[in-house]
XYZ file of N, CA and C in Angstrom:
648
model
N 79.071 89.884 72.337
C 79.009 91.340 72.215
C 78.526 91.979 73.511
N 77.449 91.407 74.077
C 76.915 91.938 75.323
C 77.915 91.769 76.455
N 78.615 90.598 76.434
C 79.601 90.343 77.486
C 80.728 91.374 77.434
N 81.172 91.671 76.217
C 82.240 92.662 76.062
C 81.788 94.030 76.537
N 80.531 94.359 76.223
C 79.999 95.654 76.652
C 79.922 95.744 78.161
N 79.510 94.639 78.798
C 79.428 94.615 80.261
C 80.812 94.783 80.880
N 81.818 94.092 80.294
C 83.178 94.200 80.814
C 83.692 95.637 80.706
N 83.387 96.278 79.558
C 83.799 97.670 79.393
C 83.123 98.574 80.412
N 81.846 98.306 80.678
C 81.112 99.115 81.649
C 81.709 98.973 83.037
N 82.054 97.743 83.415
C 82.658 97.500 84.729
C 84.004 98.212 84.837
N 84.809 98.106 83.774
C 86.107 98.775 83.782
C 85.941 100.290 83.908
N 84.948 100.832 83.205
C 84.700 102.272 83.272
C 84.302 102.696 84.682
N 83.419 101.899 85.297
C 82.954 102.230 86.646
C 84.116 102.202 87.641
N 84.951 101.159 87.546
C 86.100 101.037 88.446
C 87.060 102.210 88.256
N 87.335 102.535 86.980
C 88.231 103.658 86.686
C 87.665 104.967 87.214
N 86.362 105.145 87.046
C 85.709 106.370 87.507
C 85.791 106.495 89.027
N 85.538 105.381 89.730
C 85.598 105.396 91.195
C 87.009 105.735 91.679
N 88.018 105.117 91.044
C 89.400 105.401 91.427
C 89.748 106.870 91.195
N 89.270 107.418 90.074
C 89.541 108.823 89.776
C 88.918 109.735 90.821
N 87.692 109.410 91.246
C 87.016 110.210 92.263
C 87.765 110.147 93.588
N 88.225 108.942 93.965
C 88.957 108.771 95.222
C 90.260 109.569 95.206
N 91.009 109.471 94.096
C 92.279 110.188 93.989
C 92.054 111.693 94.037
N 91.014 112.158 93.334
C 90.698 113.585 93.324
C 90.339 114.074 94.726
N 89.545 113.268 95.434
C 89.133 113.648 96.787
C 90.327 113.733 97.726
N 91.240 112.749 97.611
C 92.432 112.770 98.454
C 93.309 113.977 98.139
N 93.397 114.333 96.855
C 94.197 115.496 96.465
C 93.653 116.764 97.103
N 92.330 116.910 97.074
C 91.710 118.084 97.691
C 91.969 118.102 99.192
N 91.859 116.930 99.826
C 92.061 116.847 101.280
C 93.471 117.282 101.661
N 94.484 116.741 100.944
C 95.858 117.079 101.290
C 96.166 118.538 100.972
N 95.584 119.060 99.895
C 95.804 120.469 99.557
C 95.228 121.381 100.626
N 94.009 121.072 101.072
C 93.371 121.882 102.112
C 94.153 121.796 103.413
N 94.619 120.578 103.744
C 95.386 120.389 104.978
C 96.683 121.174 104.947
N 97.398 121.084 103.816
C 98.699 121.751 103.717
C 98.557 123.263 103.722
N 97.731 123.786 102.808
C 97.611 125.234 102.692
C 96.878 125.831 103.880
N 95.940 125.069 104.447
C 95.261 125.552 105.642
C 96.220 125.686 106.796
N 97.138 124.705 106.937
C 98.135 124.786 107.997
C 99.070 125.958 107.805
N 99.463 126.199 106.540
C 100.341 127.335 106.263
C 99.655 128.645 106.598
N 98.354 128.760 106.302
C 97.624 129.984 106.596
C 97.497 130.193 108.096
N 97.313 129.095 108.859
C 97.230 129.210 110.307
C 98.531 129.756 110.876
N 99.659 129.289 110.337
C 100.949 129.786 110.799
C 101.059 131.278 110.508
N 100.704 131.676 109.280
C 100.819 133.076 108.905
C 99.940 133.959 109.788
N 98.714 133.528 110.043
C 97.814 134.325 110.858
C 98.351 134.482 112.275
N 98.990 133.448 112.786
C 99.448 133.488 114.166
C 100.649 134.410 114.344
N 101.412 134.673 113.267
C 102.559 135.574 113.432
C 102.192 137.020 113.116
N 101.123 137.237 112.390
C 100.822 138.595 111.944
C 100.686 139.571 113.106
N 99.852 139.231 114.073
C 99.581 140.146 115.179
C 100.818 140.366 116.040
N 101.661 139.365 116.162
C 102.801 139.442 117.080
C 104.009 140.143 116.493
N 104.278 139.931 115.220
C 105.549 140.402 114.674
C 105.452 141.383 113.517
N 104.317 141.452 112.854
C 104.236 142.278 111.644
C 104.562 143.742 111.921
N 104.062 144.285 113.034
C 104.328 145.695 113.340
C 105.805 145.918 113.656
N 106.425 144.948 114.349
C 107.855 145.074 114.665
C 108.694 145.026 113.396
N 108.333 144.122 112.490
C 109.057 144.020 111.223
C 108.897 145.305 110.414
N 107.675 145.810 110.364
C 107.419 147.058 109.629
C 108.238 148.211 110.213
N 108.290 148.296 111.538
C 109.044 149.370 112.190
C 110.535 149.272 111.883
N 111.062 148.052 111.877
C 112.481 147.877 111.568
C 112.794 148.339 110.156
N 111.947 147.971 109.217
C 112.177 148.395 107.839
C 112.065 149.913 107.704
N 111.116 150.501 108.407
C 110.886 151.943 108.291
C 111.980 152.762 108.967
N 112.526 152.245 110.069
C 113.440 153.047 110.882
C 114.920 152.771 110.623
N 115.244 151.532 110.264
C 116.662 151.176 110.170
C 117.157 150.963 108.748
N 116.249 150.758 107.805
C 116.670 150.515 106.433
C 117.299 149.155 106.222
N 117.082 148.229 107.137
C 117.641 146.890 107.008
C 116.968 146.127 105.871
N 117.661 145.149 105.317
C 117.107 144.331 104.239
C 116.310 143.151 104.773
N 116.722 142.642 105.931
C 116.056 141.494 106.554
C 115.712 141.867 107.993
N 114.456 141.704 108.362
C 114.000 142.045 109.715
C 113.647 140.772 110.466
N 114.313 140.587 111.597
C 114.096 139.394 112.424
C 114.053 139.861 113.876
N 112.964 140.527 114.288
C 112.935 141.201 115.591
C 112.894 140.274 116.796
N 112.309 139.105 116.652
C 112.176 138.174 117.779
C 112.837 136.856 117.401
N 114.121 136.735 117.688
C 114.842 135.532 117.267
C 115.176 134.594 118.428
N 114.654 134.894 119.630
C 114.886 134.023 120.789
C 113.558 133.725 121.470
N 113.252 132.427 121.616
C 112.014 132.035 122.285
C 112.253 130.791 123.128
N 111.374 130.599 124.108
C 111.443 129.444 125.001
C 110.239 128.546 124.760
N 110.435 127.246 124.976
C 109.365 126.296 124.698
C 109.545 125.064 125.580
N 108.434 124.450 125.932
C 108.483 123.171 126.634
C 108.538 122.037 125.620
N 109.041 120.903 126.043
C 109.163 119.745 125.169
C 107.813 119.397 124.557
N 107.825 119.122 123.263
C 106.642 118.764 122.459
C 105.708 119.939 122.190
N 106.114 121.151 122.559
C 105.353 122.344 122.202
C 105.998 123.033 120.997
N 105.309 124.060 120.503
C 105.765 124.761 119.311
C 105.955 126.249 119.586
N 106.865 126.849 118.828
C 107.013 128.303 118.806
C 107.069 128.739 117.348
N 106.643 129.973 117.101
C 106.590 130.482 115.736
C 107.353 131.795 115.654
N 108.211 131.894 114.654
C 108.990 133.097 114.393
C 108.521 133.719 113.078
N 108.863 134.973 112.876
C 108.559 135.637 111.616
C 109.770 136.391 111.103
N 110.081 136.209 109.822
C 111.209 136.885 109.186
C 110.680 137.743 108.038
N 111.068 139.003 108.019
C 110.665 139.895 106.937
C 111.809 140.122 105.967
N 111.489 140.128 104.670
C 112.494 140.353 103.623
C 112.042 141.530 102.766
N 112.880 142.564 102.699
C 112.584 143.770 101.930
C 113.407 143.765 100.643
N 112.746 143.968 99.512
C 113.437 143.983 98.228
C 113.824 145.411 97.855
N 115.121 145.684 97.845
C 115.619 146.998 97.445
C 116.503 146.906 96.204
N 116.314 145.835 95.427
C 117.074 145.655 94.185
C 116.098 145.658 93.014
N 116.301 146.571 92.088
C 115.425 146.646 90.919
C 115.865 145.630 89.869
N 114.895 144.921 89.309
C 115.195 144.006 88.212
C 115.453 144.803 86.938
N 116.301 144.244 86.073
C 116.605 144.912 84.816
C 115.390 144.893 83.900
N 115.156 145.962 83.147
C 114.011 145.992 82.231
C 114.062 144.848 81.224
N 112.918 144.226 81.006
C 112.834 143.145 80.032
C 113.192 141.779 80.573
N 113.684 141.704 81.805
C 114.042 140.418 82.400
C 112.978 139.982 83.401
N 112.852 138.658 83.553
C 111.920 138.138 84.548
C 112.372 138.563 85.943
N 111.430 138.856 86.837
C 111.813 139.265 88.198
C 112.556 138.155 88.933
N 113.514 138.546 89.744
C 114.302 137.585 90.521
C 113.607 137.313 91.849
N 113.512 136.040 92.202
C 112.811 135.660 93.419
C 113.727 135.543 94.628
N 113.087 135.480 95.793
C 113.783 135.309 97.068
C 113.309 134.011 97.714
N 114.218 133.320 98.362
C 113.824 132.125 99.092
C 114.632 132.006 100.381
N 114.046 131.313 101.327
C 114.607 131.209 102.681
C 115.022 129.767 102.958
N 116.112 129.617 103.701
C 116.546 128.293 104.136
C 116.871 128.339 105.629
N 116.418 127.313 106.346
C 116.702 127.174 107.777
C 117.463 125.871 107.974
N 118.550 125.922 108.731
C 119.375 124.727 108.927
C 119.769 124.612 110.400
N 119.583 123.439 111.008
C 120.044 123.224 112.385
C 121.550 123.480 112.496
N 121.959 124.142 113.565
C 123.361 124.531 113.691
C 124.036 123.940 114.928
N 123.516 124.253 116.121
C 124.245 123.834 117.327
C 123.322 123.754 118.535
N 123.649 122.788 119.410
C 122.999 122.685 120.722
C 123.950 123.244 121.770
N 123.411 124.077 122.666
C 124.209 124.680 123.737
C 123.510 124.433 125.069
N 124.242 123.868 126.013
C 123.728 123.735 127.374
C 124.256 124.915 128.176
N 123.401 125.899 128.391
C 123.842 127.119 129.069
C 124.162 126.889 130.537
N 123.761 125.723 131.078
C 124.120 125.389 132.459
C 125.540 124.860 132.540
N 126.100 124.474 131.384
C 127.450 123.945 131.356
C 127.555 122.482 131.732
N 126.412 121.783 131.826
C 126.423 120.369 132.208
C 126.729 119.489 131.003
N 126.076 119.763 129.879
C 126.251 118.969 128.668
C 127.215 119.676 127.711
N 128.023 118.920 126.964
C 128.887 119.547 125.960
C 128.065 120.040 124.772
N 128.610 121.008 124.036
C 127.945 121.486 122.835
C 127.901 120.401 121.770
N 126.895 120.475 120.904
C 126.703 119.466 119.863
C 126.502 120.161 118.524
N 127.215 119.680 117.504
C 127.023 120.169 116.141
C 125.797 119.470 115.549
N 124.722 120.212 115.341
C 123.466 119.621 114.879
C 123.428 119.389 113.375
N 124.478 119.801 112.665
C 124.510 119.591 111.219
C 125.161 118.271 110.829
N 125.585 117.478 111.816
C 126.203 116.185 111.534
C 125.132 115.135 111.232
N 125.510 114.039 110.553
C 124.517 113.034 110.142
C 123.704 112.443 111.287
N 124.274 112.362 112.490
C 123.527 111.789 113.613
C 122.360 112.676 114.055
N 122.451 113.971 113.758
C 121.446 114.913 114.276
C 120.634 115.625 113.191
N 121.232 115.873 112.047
C 120.588 116.719 111.042
C 119.199 116.236 110.615
N 119.010 114.952 110.253
C 117.666 114.534 109.818
C 116.598 114.730 110.893
N 116.917 114.387 112.137
C 115.939 114.542 113.221
C 115.646 116.007 113.495
N 116.679 116.843 113.481
C 116.481 118.257 113.774
C 115.719 118.966 112.658
N 115.887 118.507 111.430
C 115.125 119.099 110.331
C 113.634 118.826 110.484
N 113.297 117.730 111.162
C 111.885 117.430 111.423
C 111.272 118.408 112.421
N 112.092 119.145 113.133
C 111.580 120.152 114.080
C 111.038 121.384 113.354
N 111.482 121.597 112.123
C 111.266 122.872 111.440
C 110.185 122.740 110.371
N 109.339 123.762 110.294
C 108.356 123.830 109.206
C 108.264 125.274 108.714
N 108.475 125.439 107.418
C 108.389 126.765 106.796
C 108.246 126.571 105.285
N 107.894 127.620 104.595
C 107.774 127.553 103.142
C 109.137 127.802 102.513
N 109.601 126.844 101.702
C 110.874 127.039 101.005
C 110.667 127.435 99.547
N 109.451 127.906 99.232
C 109.158 128.351 97.873
C 109.868 129.666 97.568
N 110.082 129.905 96.279
C 110.643 131.176 95.834
C 109.529 132.214 95.721
N 109.759 133.402 96.285
C 108.756 134.468 96.294
C 109.235 135.665 95.484
N 108.335 136.191 94.663
C 108.622 137.427 93.942
C 108.143 138.600 94.800
N 109.052 139.515 95.091
C 108.732 140.673 95.934
C 108.896 141.936 95.098
N 107.871 142.746 95.036
C 107.961 144.007 94.300
C 109.025 144.909 94.923
N 109.585 145.771 94.087
C 110.620 146.687 94.567
C 110.084 147.568 95.698
N 110.870 147.689 96.753
C 110.549 148.487 97.940
C 109.350 147.937 98.718
N 109.049 146.672 98.521
C 108.014 145.989 99.296
C 108.663 144.845 100.073
N 107.928 144.300 101.034
C 108.471 143.185 101.805
C 107.411 142.109 102.015
N 107.892 140.917 102.334
C 107.011 139.820 102.726
C 107.481 139.292 104.077
N 106.572 138.648 104.787
C 106.902 138.018 106.066
C 106.724 136.512 105.935
N 107.734 135.775 106.311
C 107.690 134.314 106.239
C 107.661 133.729 107.646
N 106.682 132.878 107.947
C 106.637 132.234 109.266
C 107.549 131.016 109.328
N 108.145 130.802 110.478
C 108.967 129.609 110.735
C 108.455 128.963 112.013
N 107.996 127.742 111.906
C 107.508 127.006 113.077
C 108.577 126.021 113.530
N 108.868 126.024 114.825
C 109.810 125.071 115.415
C 109.089 124.293 116.503
N 109.079 122.984 116.365
C 108.465 122.107 117.364
C 109.558 121.345 118.099
N 109.609 121.498 119.410
C 110.621 120.820 120.223
C 110.218 119.359 120.414
N 110.598 118.532 119.466
C 110.213 117.123 119.517
C 111.060 116.366 120.537
N 110.623 115.175 120.863
C 111.277 114.401 121.923
C 112.578 113.750 121.465
N 112.814 113.726 120.153
C 114.028 113.110 119.607
C 114.842 114.173 118.883
N 116.128 114.271 119.208
C 117.002 115.242 118.561
C 118.015 114.592 117.627
N 118.115 113.260 117.659
C 119.078 112.591 116.798
C 118.968 111.083 116.876
N 119.881 110.418 116.166
C 119.928 108.958 116.129
C 121.366 108.497 116.317
N 121.530 107.456 117.117
C 122.812 106.780 117.251
C 122.592 105.350 116.807
N 122.898 105.070 115.548
C 122.526 103.772 114.992
C 121.017 103.699 114.859
N 120.416 102.698 115.501
C 118.949 102.576 115.491
C 118.309 103.175 116.742
N 119.136 103.674 117.658
C 118.617 104.220 118.919
C 118.365 105.723 118.805
N 117.263 106.162 119.404
C 116.948 107.588 119.443
C 117.822 108.303 120.466
N 118.193 109.531 120.152
C 118.865 110.406 121.109
C 117.814 111.374 121.635
N 117.513 111.279 122.909
C 116.447 112.093 123.494
C 116.835 113.570 123.505
N 115.854 114.404 123.309
C 116.065 115.851 123.336
C 116.524 116.305 124.721
N 117.556 117.129 124.742
C 118.118 117.623 125.997
C 117.583 119.029 126.296
N 117.544 119.347 127.558
C 117.233 120.724 127.937
C 118.392 121.623 127.536
N 118.080 122.781 127.015
C 119.118 123.697 126.576
C 118.658 124.500 125.378
N 119.602 125.166 124.719
C 119.282 126.055 123.608
C 119.717 125.440 122.285
N 118.805 125.480 121.335
C 119.051 124.950 119.996
C 119.142 126.130 119.031
N 120.251 126.184 118.312
C 120.525 127.301 117.412
C 120.324 126.842 115.970
N 119.617 127.660 115.201
C 119.373 127.371 113.789
C 119.904 128.528 112.946
N 120.500 128.199 111.806
C 120.924 129.217 110.846
C 119.762 129.575 109.927
N 119.666 130.856 109.584
C 118.665 131.316 108.622
C 119.373 132.120 107.538
N 119.124 131.750 106.291
C 119.699 132.462 105.157
C 118.592 132.899 104.206
N 118.742 134.099 103.672
C 117.850 134.599 102.636
C 118.655 134.659 101.340
N 118.165 133.968 100.323
C 118.854 133.940 99.040
C 118.029 134.666 97.981
N 118.721 135.256 97.034
C 118.086 135.925 95.901
C 118.596 135.281 94.621
N 117.684 134.676 93.864
C 118.077 134.009 92.633
C 117.391 132.670 92.483
N 117.941 131.838 91.622
C 117.383 130.517 91.339
C 117.992 129.504 92.303
N 117.166 128.796 93.103
C 117.728 127.831 94.058
C 118.363 126.621 93.400
N 118.036 126.356 92.129
C 118.597 125.194 91.460
C 117.995 123.909 91.984
N 118.519 122.758 91.538
C 117.916 121.478 91.930
C 118.051 121.149 93.409
N 119.126 121.578 94.059
C 119.336 121.211 95.462
C 119.418 122.411 96.392
N 119.516 123.609 95.847
C 119.610 124.794 96.686
C 120.994 124.948 97.296
N 121.113 125.895 98.206
C 122.381 126.206 98.851
C 122.298 125.882 100.338
N 123.425 125.518 100.914
C 123.476 125.153 102.326
C 123.700 126.407 103.163
N 122.869 126.576 104.171
C 122.944 127.767 105.022
C 123.900 127.511 106.187
N 125.165 127.815 105.982
C 126.157 127.744 107.056
C 127.204 128.830 106.807
N 128.243 128.854 107.635
C 129.222 129.938 107.548
C 129.959 129.948 106.213
N 130.013 128.799 105.530
C 130.724 128.724 104.256
C 130.000 129.461 103.136
N 128.744 129.839 103.373
C 127.963 130.517 102.343
C 128.253 132.016 102.302
N 128.920 132.534 103.334
C 129.228 133.970 103.379
C 130.037 134.378 102.151
N 129.615 135.458 101.530
C 130.277 135.926 100.326
C 129.665 135.399 99.045
N 128.720 134.460 99.146
C 128.069 133.927 97.948
C 127.205 135.008 97.309
N 127.189 135.031 95.989
C 126.472 136.092 95.269
C 124.970 136.060 95.513
N 124.411 134.898 95.865
C 122.969 134.812 96.082
C 122.553 135.141 97.517
N 123.487 135.214 98.442
C 123.145 135.451 99.846
C 122.749 136.909 100.042
N 121.483 137.144 100.255
C 120.962 138.507 100.391
C 121.425 139.106 101.716
N 121.969 140.284 101.690
C 122.527 141.033 102.824
C 123.823 140.413 103.348
N 124.280 139.337 102.709
C 125.550 138.679 103.067
C 125.658 138.400 104.563
N 124.607 137.851 105.120
C 124.588 137.552 106.556
C 123.829 136.259 106.818
N 124.355 135.458 107.752
C 123.650 134.273 108.244
C 123.015 134.644 109.577
N 121.700 134.587 109.632
C 120.970 134.972 110.845
C 120.802 133.763 111.763
N 120.598 134.036 113.040
C 120.482 132.973 114.035
C 119.102 132.983 114.684
N 118.588 131.805 114.899
C 117.314 131.595 115.599
C 117.611 130.717 116.809
N 117.141 131.134 117.993
C 117.440 130.425 119.238
C 116.148 129.913 119.880
N 116.121 128.609 120.142
C 114.985 127.997 120.830
C 115.511 127.307 122.084
N 115.079 127.782 123.243
C 115.482 127.168 124.509
C 114.392 126.210 124.966
N 114.770 124.945 125.146
C 113.827 123.884 125.509
C 113.944 123.589 126.997
N 112.803 123.574 127.681
C 112.768 123.253 129.115
C 112.368 121.794 129.323
């Protein structure tokens, strides 16, 4: 009887320790993730929020992207901000419709004319180029006639693709990314942000926006 009680006590202690460790790790990763997202948001507020506000106030545009071209050195980062204004009223009695953003690598351009252009959406490049991008792909509810600003971080990493098991080194030049704003339910896999999406019922403002990062 005593032996069984001791075994139960040991099992309880081990289970308790594991639970504490898992809980602690969960808190650590949550703080790291959300803290990083807040740092991105804070860094774009001072630079772009006033420009986005002015665009919405003066032009009546649905999507404000005032600074879509930036330069960066290899292994450095740049941050963009995109504003989305909701001018569609939800029907009474229905749940509000959310907005979500998608960024997709599109093309490499060597403006010097030395290197040929590269389609970054192909299998050799897409996975590596997606690692350059960090942004929130969550669905956001925006009140009518209000807007939100979403930060997009692009890091010019040293690898732009893979050829078999070999890395393709990042080239100097301009990297173009597509940006789409969707309104509705993203579904299990979401929608692909490329020229084929034009005319889709969920594509807000029916436009694919471009983001340009020139790497030195």
